[in-house]
PDB file of C-alpha atoms and ligand atoms in Angstrom:
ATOM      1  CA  UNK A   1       2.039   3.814   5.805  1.00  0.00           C
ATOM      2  CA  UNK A   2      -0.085   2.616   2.758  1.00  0.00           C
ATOM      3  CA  UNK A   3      -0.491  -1.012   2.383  1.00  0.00           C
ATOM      4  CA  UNK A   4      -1.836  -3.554  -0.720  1.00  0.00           C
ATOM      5  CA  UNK A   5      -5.227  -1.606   0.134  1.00  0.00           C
ATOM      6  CA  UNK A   6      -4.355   1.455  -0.237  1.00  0.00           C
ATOM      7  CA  UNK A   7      -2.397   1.124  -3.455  1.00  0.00           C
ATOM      8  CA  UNK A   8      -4.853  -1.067  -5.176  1.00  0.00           C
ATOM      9  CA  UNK A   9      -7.699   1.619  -3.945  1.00  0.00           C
ATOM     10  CA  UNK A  10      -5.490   4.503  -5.210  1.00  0.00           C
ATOM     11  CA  UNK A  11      -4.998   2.050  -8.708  1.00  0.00           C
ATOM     12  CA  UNK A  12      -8.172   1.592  -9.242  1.00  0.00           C
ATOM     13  CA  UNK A  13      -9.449   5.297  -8.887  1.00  0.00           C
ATOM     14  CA  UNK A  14      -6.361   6.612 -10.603  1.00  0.00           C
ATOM     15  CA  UNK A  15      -6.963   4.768 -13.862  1.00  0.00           C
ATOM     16  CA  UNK A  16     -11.069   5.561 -13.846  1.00  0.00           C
ATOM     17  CA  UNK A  17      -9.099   9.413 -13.744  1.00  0.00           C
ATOM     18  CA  UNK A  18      -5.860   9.059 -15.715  1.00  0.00           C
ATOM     19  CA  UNK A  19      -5.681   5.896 -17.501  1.00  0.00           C
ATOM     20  CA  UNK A  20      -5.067   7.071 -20.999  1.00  0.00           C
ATOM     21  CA  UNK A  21      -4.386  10.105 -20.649  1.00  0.00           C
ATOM     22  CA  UNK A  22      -1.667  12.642 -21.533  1.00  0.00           C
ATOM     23  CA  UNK A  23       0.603  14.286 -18.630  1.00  0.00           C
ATOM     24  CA  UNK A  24       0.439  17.532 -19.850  1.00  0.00           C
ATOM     25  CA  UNK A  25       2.473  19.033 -17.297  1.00  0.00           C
ATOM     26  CA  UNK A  26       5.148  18.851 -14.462  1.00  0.00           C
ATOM     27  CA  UNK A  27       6.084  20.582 -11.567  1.00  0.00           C
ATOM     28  CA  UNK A  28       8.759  19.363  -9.376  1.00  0.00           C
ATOM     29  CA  UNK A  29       8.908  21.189  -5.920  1.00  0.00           C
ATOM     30  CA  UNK A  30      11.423  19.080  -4.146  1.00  0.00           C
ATOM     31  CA  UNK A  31      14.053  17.397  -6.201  1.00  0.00           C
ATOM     32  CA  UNK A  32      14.511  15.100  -3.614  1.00  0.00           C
ATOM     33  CA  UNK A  33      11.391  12.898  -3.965  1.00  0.00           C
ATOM     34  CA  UNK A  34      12.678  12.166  -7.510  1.00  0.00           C
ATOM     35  CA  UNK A  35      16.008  10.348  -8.483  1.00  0.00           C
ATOM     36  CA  UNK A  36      17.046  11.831 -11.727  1.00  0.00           C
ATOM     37  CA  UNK A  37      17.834  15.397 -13.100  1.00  0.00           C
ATOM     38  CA  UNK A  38      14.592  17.505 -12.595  1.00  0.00           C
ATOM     39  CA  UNK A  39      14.554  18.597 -16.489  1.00  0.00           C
ATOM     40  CA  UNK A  40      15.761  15.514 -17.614  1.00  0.00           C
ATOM     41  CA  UNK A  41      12.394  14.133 -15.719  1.00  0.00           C
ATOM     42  CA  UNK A  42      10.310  16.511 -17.137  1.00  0.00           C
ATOM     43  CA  UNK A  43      11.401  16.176 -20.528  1.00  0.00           C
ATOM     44  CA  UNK A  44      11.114  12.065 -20.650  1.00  0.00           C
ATOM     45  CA  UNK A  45       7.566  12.721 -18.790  1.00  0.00           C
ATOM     46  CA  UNK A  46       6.186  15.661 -20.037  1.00  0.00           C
ATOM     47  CA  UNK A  47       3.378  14.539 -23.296  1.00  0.00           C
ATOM     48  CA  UNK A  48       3.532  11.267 -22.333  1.00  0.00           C
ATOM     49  CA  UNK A  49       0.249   8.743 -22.197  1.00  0.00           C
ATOM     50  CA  UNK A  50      -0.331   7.109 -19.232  1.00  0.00           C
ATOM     51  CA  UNK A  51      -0.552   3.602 -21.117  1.00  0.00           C
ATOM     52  CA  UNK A  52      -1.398   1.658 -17.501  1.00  0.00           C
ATOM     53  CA  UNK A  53      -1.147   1.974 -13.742  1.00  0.00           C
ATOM     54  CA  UNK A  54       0.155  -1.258 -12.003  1.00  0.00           C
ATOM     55  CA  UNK A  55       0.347  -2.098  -8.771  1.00  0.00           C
ATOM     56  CA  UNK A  56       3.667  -4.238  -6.931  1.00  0.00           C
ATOM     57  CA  UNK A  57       3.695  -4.525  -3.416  1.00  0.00           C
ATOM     58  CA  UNK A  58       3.147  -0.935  -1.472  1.00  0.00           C
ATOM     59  CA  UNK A  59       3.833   0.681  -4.780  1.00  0.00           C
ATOM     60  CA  UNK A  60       2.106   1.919  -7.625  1.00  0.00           C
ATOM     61  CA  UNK A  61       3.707   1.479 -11.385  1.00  0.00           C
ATOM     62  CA  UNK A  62       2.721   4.493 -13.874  1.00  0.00           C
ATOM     63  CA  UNK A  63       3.261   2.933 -17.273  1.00  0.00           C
ATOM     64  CA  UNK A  64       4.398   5.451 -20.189  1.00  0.00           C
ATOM     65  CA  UNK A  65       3.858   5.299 -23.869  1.00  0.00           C
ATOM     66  CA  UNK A  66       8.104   5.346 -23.698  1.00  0.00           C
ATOM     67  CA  UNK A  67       8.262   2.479 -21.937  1.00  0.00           C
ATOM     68  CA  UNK A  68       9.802   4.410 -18.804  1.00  0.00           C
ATOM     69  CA  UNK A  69       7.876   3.730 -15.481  1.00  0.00           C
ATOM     70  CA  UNK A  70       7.071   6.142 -12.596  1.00  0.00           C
ATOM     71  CA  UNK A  71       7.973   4.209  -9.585  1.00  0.00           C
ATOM     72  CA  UNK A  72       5.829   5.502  -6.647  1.00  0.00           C
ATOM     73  CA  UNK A  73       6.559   4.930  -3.043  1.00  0.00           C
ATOM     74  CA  UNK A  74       4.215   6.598  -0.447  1.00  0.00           C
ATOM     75  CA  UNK A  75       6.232   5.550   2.530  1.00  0.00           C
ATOM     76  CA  UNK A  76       5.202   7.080   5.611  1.00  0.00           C
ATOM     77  CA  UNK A  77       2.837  10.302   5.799  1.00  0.00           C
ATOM     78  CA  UNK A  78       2.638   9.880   1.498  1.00  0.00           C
ATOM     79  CA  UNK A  79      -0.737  10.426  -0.390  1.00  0.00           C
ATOM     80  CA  UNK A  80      -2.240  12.152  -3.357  1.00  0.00           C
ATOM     81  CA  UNK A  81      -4.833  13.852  -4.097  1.00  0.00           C
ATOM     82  CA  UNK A  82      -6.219  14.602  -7.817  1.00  0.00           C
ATOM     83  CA  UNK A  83      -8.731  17.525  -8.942  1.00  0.00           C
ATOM     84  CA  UNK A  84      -8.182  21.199 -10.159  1.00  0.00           C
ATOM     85  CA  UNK A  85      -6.166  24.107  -8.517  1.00  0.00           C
ATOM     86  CA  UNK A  86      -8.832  25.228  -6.597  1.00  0.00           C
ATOM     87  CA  UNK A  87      -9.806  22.214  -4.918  1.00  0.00           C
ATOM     88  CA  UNK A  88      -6.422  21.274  -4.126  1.00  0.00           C
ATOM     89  CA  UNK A  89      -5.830  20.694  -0.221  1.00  0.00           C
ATOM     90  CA  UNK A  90      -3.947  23.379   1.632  1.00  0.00           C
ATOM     91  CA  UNK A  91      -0.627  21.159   2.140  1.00  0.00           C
ATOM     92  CA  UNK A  92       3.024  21.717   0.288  1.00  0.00           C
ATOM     93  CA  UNK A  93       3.316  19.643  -3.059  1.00  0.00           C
ATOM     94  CA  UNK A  94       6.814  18.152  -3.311  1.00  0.00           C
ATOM     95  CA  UNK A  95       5.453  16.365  -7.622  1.00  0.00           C
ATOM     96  CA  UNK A  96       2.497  17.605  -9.613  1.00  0.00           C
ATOM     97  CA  UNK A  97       1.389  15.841 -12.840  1.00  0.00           C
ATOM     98  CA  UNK A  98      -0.593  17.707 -15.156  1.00  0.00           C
ATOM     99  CA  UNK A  99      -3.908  16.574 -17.051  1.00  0.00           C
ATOM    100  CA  UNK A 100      -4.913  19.829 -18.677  1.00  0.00           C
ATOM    101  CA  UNK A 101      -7.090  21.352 -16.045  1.00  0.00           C
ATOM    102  CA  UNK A 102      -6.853  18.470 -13.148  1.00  0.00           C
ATOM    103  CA  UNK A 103      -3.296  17.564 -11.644  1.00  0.00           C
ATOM    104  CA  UNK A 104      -2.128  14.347  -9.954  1.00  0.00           C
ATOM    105  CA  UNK A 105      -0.981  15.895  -6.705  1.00  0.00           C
ATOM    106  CA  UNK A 106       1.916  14.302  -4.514  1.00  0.00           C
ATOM    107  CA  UNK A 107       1.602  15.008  -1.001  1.00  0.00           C
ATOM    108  CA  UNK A 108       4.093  14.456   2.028  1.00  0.00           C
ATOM    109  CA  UNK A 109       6.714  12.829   0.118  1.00  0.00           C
ATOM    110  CA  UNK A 110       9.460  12.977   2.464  1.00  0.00           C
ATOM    111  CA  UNK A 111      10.865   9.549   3.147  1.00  0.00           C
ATOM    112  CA  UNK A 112       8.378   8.667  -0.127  1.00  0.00           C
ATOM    113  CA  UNK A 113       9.145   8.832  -3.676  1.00  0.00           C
ATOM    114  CA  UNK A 114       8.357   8.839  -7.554  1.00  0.00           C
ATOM    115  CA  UNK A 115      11.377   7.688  -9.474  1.00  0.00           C
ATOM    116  CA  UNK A 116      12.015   7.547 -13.126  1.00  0.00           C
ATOM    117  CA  UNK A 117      13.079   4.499 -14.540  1.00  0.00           C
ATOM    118  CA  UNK A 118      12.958   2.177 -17.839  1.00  0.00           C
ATOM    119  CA  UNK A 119      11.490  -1.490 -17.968  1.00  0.00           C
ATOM    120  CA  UNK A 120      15.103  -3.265 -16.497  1.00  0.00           C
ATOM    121  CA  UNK A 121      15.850  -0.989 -13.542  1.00  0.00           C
ATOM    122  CA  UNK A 122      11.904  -1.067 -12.802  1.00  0.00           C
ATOM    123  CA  UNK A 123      11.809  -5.257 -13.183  1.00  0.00           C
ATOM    124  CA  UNK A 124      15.646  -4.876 -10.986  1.00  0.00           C
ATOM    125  CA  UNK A 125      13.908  -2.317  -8.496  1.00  0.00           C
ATOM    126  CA  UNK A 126      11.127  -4.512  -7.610  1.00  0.00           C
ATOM    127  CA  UNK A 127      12.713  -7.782  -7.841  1.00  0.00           C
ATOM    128  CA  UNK A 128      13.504  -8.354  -3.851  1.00  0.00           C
ATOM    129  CA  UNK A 129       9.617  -8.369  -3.276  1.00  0.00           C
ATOM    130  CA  UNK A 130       7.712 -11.496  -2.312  1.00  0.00           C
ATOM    131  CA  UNK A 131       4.577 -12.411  -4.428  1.00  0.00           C
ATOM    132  CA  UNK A 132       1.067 -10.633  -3.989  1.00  0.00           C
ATOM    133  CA  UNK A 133      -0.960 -12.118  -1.656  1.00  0.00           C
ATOM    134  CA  UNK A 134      -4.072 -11.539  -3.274  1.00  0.00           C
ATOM    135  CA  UNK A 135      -3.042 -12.660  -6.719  1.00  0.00           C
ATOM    136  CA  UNK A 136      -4.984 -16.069  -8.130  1.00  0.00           C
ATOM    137  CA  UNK A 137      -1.636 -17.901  -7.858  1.00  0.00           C
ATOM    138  CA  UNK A 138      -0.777 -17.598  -4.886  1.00  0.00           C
ATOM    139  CA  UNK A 139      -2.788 -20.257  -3.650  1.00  0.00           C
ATOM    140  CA  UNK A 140      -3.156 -21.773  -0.335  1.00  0.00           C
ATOM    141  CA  UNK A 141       0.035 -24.413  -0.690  1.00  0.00           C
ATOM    142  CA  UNK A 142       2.349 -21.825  -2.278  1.00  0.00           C
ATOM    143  CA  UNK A 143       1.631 -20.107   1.201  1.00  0.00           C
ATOM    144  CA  UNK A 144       1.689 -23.556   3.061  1.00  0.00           C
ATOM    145  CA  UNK A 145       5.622 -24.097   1.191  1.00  0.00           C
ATOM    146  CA  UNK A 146       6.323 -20.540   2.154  1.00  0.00           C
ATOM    147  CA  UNK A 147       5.483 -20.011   5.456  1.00  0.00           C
ATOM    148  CA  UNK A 148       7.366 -23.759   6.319  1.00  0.00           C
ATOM    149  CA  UNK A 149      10.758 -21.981   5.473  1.00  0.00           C
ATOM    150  CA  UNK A 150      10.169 -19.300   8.234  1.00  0.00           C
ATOM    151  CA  UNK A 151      11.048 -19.223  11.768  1.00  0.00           C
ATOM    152  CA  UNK A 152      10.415 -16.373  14.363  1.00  0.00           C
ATOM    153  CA  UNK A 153       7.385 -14.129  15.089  1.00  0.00           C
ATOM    154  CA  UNK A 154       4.114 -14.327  12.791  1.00  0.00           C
ATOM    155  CA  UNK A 155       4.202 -10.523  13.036  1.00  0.00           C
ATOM    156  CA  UNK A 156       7.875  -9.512  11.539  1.00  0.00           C
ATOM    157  CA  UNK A 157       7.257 -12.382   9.041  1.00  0.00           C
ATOM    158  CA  UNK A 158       4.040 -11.075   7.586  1.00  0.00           C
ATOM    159  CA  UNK A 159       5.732  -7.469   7.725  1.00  0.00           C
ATOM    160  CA  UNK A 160       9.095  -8.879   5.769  1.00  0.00           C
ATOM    161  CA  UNK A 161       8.141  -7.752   1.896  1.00  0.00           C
ATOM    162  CA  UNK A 162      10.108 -10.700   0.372  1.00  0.00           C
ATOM    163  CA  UNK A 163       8.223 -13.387   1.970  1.00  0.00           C
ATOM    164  CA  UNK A 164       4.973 -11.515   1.190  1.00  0.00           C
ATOM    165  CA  UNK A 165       4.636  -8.124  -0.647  1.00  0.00           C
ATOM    166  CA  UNK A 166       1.977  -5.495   0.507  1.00  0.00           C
ATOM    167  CA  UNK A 167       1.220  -6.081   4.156  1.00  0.00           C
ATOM    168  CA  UNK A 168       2.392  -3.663   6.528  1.00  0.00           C
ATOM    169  CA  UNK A 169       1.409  -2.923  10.505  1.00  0.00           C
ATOM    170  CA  UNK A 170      -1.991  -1.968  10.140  1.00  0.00           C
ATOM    171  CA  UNK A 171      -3.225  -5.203   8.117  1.00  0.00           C
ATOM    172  CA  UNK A 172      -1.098  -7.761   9.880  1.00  0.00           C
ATOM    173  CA  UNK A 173      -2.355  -6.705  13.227  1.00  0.00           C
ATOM    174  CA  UNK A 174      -5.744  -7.422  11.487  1.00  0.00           C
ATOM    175  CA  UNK A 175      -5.009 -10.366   9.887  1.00  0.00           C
ATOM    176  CA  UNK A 176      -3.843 -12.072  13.021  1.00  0.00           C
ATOM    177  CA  UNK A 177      -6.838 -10.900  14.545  1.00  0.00           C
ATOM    178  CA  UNK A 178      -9.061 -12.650  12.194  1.00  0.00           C
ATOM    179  CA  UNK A 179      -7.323 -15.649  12.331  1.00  0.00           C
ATOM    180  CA  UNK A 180      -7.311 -15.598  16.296  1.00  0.00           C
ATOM    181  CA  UNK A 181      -3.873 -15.944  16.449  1.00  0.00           C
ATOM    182  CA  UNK A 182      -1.127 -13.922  18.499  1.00  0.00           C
ATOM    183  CA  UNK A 183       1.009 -11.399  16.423  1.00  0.00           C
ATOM    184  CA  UNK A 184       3.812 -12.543  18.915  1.00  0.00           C
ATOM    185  CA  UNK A 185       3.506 -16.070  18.315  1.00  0.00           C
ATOM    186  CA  UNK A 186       6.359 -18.204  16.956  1.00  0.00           C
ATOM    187  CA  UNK A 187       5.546 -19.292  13.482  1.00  0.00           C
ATOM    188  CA  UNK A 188       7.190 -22.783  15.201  1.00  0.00           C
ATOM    189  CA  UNK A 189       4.148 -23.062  17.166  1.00  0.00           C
ATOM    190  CA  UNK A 190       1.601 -22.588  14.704  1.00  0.00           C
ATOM    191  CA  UNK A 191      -0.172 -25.762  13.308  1.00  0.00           C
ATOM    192  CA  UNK A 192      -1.324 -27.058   9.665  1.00  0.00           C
ATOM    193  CA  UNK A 193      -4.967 -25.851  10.603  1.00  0.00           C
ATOM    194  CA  UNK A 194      -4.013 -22.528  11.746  1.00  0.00           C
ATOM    195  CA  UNK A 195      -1.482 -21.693   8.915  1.00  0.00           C
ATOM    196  CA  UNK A 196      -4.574 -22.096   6.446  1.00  0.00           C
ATOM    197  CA  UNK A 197      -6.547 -20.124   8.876  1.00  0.00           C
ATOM    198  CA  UNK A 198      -3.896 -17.171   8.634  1.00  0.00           C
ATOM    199  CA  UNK A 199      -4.576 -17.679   4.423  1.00  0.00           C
ATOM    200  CA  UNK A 200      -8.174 -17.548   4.425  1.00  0.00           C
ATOM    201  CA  UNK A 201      -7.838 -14.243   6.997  1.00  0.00           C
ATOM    202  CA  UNK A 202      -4.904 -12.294   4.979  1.00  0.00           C
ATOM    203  CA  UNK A 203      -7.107 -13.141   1.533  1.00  0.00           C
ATOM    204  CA  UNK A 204     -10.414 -11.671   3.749  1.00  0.00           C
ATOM    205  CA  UNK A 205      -8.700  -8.624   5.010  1.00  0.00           C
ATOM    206  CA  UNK A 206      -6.859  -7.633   2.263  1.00  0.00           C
ATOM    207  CA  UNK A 207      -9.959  -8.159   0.414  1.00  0.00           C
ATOM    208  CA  UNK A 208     -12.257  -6.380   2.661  1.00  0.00           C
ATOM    209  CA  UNK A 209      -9.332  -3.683   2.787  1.00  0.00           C
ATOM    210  CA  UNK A 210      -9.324  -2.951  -0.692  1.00  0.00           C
ATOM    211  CA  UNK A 211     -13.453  -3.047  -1.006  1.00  0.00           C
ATOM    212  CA  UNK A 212     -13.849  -0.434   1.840  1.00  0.00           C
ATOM    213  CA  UNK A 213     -10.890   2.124   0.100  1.00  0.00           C
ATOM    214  CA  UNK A 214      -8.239   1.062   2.482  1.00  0.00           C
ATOM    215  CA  UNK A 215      -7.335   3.537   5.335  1.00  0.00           C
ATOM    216  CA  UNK A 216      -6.143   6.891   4.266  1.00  0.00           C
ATOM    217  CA  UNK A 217      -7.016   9.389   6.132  1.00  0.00           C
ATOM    218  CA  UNK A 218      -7.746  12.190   2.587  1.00  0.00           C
ATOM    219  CA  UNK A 219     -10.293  11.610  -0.224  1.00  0.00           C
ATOM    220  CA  UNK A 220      -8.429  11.089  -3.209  1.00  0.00           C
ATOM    221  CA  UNK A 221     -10.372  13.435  -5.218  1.00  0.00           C
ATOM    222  CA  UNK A 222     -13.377  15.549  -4.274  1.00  0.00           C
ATOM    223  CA  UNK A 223     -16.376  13.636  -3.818  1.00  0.00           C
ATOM    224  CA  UNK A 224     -14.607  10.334  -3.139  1.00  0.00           C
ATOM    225  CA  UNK A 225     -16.743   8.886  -0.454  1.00  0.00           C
ATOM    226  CA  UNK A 226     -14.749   5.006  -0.841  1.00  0.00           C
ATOM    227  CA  UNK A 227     -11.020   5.787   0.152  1.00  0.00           C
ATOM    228  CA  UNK A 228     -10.647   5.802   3.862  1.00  0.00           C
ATOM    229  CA  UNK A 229     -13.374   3.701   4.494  1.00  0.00           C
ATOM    230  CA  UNK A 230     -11.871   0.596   6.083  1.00  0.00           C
ATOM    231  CA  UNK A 231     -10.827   2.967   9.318  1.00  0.00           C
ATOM    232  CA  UNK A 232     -13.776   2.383  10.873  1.00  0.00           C
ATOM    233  CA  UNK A 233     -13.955  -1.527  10.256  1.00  0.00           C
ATOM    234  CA  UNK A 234     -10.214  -2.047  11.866  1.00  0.00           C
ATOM    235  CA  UNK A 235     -10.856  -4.214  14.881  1.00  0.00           C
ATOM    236  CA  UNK A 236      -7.638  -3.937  16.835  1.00  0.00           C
ATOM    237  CA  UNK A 237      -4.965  -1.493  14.914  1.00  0.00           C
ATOM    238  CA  UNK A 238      -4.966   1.701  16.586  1.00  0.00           C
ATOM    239  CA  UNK A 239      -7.732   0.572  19.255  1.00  0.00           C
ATOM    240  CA  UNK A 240      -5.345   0.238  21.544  1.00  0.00           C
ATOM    241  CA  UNK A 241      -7.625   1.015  25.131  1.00  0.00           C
ATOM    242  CA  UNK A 242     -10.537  -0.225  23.706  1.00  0.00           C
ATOM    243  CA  UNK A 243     -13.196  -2.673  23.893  1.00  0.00           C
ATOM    244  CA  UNK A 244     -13.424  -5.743  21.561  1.00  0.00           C
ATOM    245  CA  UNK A 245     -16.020  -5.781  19.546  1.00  0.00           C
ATOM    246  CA  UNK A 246     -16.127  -9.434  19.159  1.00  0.00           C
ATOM    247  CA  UNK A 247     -15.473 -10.488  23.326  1.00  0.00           C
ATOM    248  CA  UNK A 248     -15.158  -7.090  25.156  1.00  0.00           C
ATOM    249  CA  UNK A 249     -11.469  -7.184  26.458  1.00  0.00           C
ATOM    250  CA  UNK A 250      -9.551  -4.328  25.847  1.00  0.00           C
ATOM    251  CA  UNK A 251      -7.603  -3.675  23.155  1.00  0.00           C
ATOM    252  CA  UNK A 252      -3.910  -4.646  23.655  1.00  0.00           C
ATOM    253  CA  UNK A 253      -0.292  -2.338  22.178  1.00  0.00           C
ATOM    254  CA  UNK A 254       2.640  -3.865  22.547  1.00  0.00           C
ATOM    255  CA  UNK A 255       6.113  -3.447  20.793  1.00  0.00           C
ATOM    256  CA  UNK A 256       7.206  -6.150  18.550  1.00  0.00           C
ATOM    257  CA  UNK A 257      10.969  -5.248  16.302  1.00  0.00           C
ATOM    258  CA  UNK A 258      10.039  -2.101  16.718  1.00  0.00           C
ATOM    259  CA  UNK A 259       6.495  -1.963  15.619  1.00  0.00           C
ATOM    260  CA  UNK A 260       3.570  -0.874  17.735  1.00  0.00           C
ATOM    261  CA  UNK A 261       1.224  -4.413  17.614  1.00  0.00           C
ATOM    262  CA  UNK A 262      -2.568  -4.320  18.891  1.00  0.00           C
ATOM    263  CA  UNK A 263      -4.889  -7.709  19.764  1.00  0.00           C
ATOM    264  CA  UNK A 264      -7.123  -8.429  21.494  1.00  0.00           C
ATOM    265  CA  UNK A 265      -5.479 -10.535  25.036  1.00  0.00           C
ATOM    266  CA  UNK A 266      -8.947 -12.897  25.129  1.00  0.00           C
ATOM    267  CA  UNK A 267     -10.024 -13.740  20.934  1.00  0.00           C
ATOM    268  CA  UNK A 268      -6.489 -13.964  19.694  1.00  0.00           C
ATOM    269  CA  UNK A 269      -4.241 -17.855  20.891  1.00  0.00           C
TER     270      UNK A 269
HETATM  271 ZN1   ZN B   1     -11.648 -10.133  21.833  1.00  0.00          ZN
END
């Protein structure tokens, strides 16, 4: 699933392509994937400006010259991809948004979703999430006060949205790696100097996330050689089997709520 990487890669191409520009068109192929009336969407979209393109959490904000947002949720097996007709990947589009000749394609939007909604229900929508790790306020002792009201495993904390918004399984296993700490490990047990360590790592990883173009697997247009580039620089997600690159172990998976975790058994304490 897309994390703060991903979104703020797809943000930052998206408004170099769409940013002021007029939705022409659009197509809705599965009425599921949006939450109103499929006219009554196209109508309140259709000619609209894209005025800005935001990013909260895992999702991305499209800003309207109405003041109604375009809530967009990827979940899992969600991405887009943006370019004519003709170089449009062979896949089913559930949403396409129009820009004269280029369209905003939404791909794999089964659990995922781009919802209609005015400034309250979007500021009401996104109001359970925690703050953005990466943002110049959230500073080192706003984590330190955070992270002192949690109990449990690092792991399902860093994955819990309203303690901390963006981070999913791929960049927490990375994190902790970074920080040489065990996903498994009771926040209980983790001192002062390592809680700052786990800071300095998420702001490192997220960063270095979001310079490589995040991990999706499709360009998001043709010709974009950034998105998907932080796949190869993942040290332990999806490496279970495999040698460490920083000590040589192998490459741990193990299940924690649910969630498939990787470290490696040697680097991380
Ligand atoms: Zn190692």
């Amino acid at each position: 699933m897309p994390e703060l990487p991903e979104m703020e890669n797809y943000k930052n191409l998206l408004k170099e392509k769409i940013g002021s520009q007029v939705i022409t068109d659009v197509q809705i192929n599965r009425e599921k994937s949006i939450n109103i009336n499929s006219d009554l969407f196209k109508s309140t979209v259709q000619y609209q400006k894209i005025v800005d393109i935001k990013k909260r959490g895992k999702h991305l904000l499209f800003q309207l010259q109405n003041e109604q947002n375009l809530l967009l949720h990827l979940m899992l097996g969600g991405w887009m991809f943006f370019g004519t007709e003709a170089e449009k990947p062979n896949r089913t589009i559930q949403v396409r948004l129009s820009f004269g000749q280029e369209h905003l394609y939404f791909i794999g939007l089964r659990l995922g979703y781009l919802h209609l909604y005015n400034l309250n229900q979007t500021v009401e929508k996104l109001s359970d999430l925690g703050p953005e790790p990466i943002n110049s306020d959230f500073t080192v002792n706003e984590f330190l006060k955070r992270i002192g009201t949690k109990h449990g495993r690092l792991k399902t904390t860093l994955l819990d949205q309203a303690f901390i918004s963006g981070i999913g399984n791929c960049y927490s296993a990375e994190i902790c790696f970074h920080a040489g700490i065990l996903p498994s490990k009771d926040i209980d047990d983790i001192d002062d100097e390592n809680r700052r360590k786990l800071y300095n790592s998420m702001q490192y990883i997220l960063q270095d996330g979001i310079k490589y173009g995040g991990y999706m697997d499709n360009p998001l247009f043709k010709g974009d050689t950034l998105t998907g580039g932080f796949n190869d620089r993942c040290q332990v997600y999806d490496r279970e089997g495999q040698a460490c690159n920083r000590c040589g172990a192998t490459i741990v998976i193990e299940t924690i709520s649910s969630r498939k975790t990787y470290y490696c058994p040697n680097c991380q304490k």
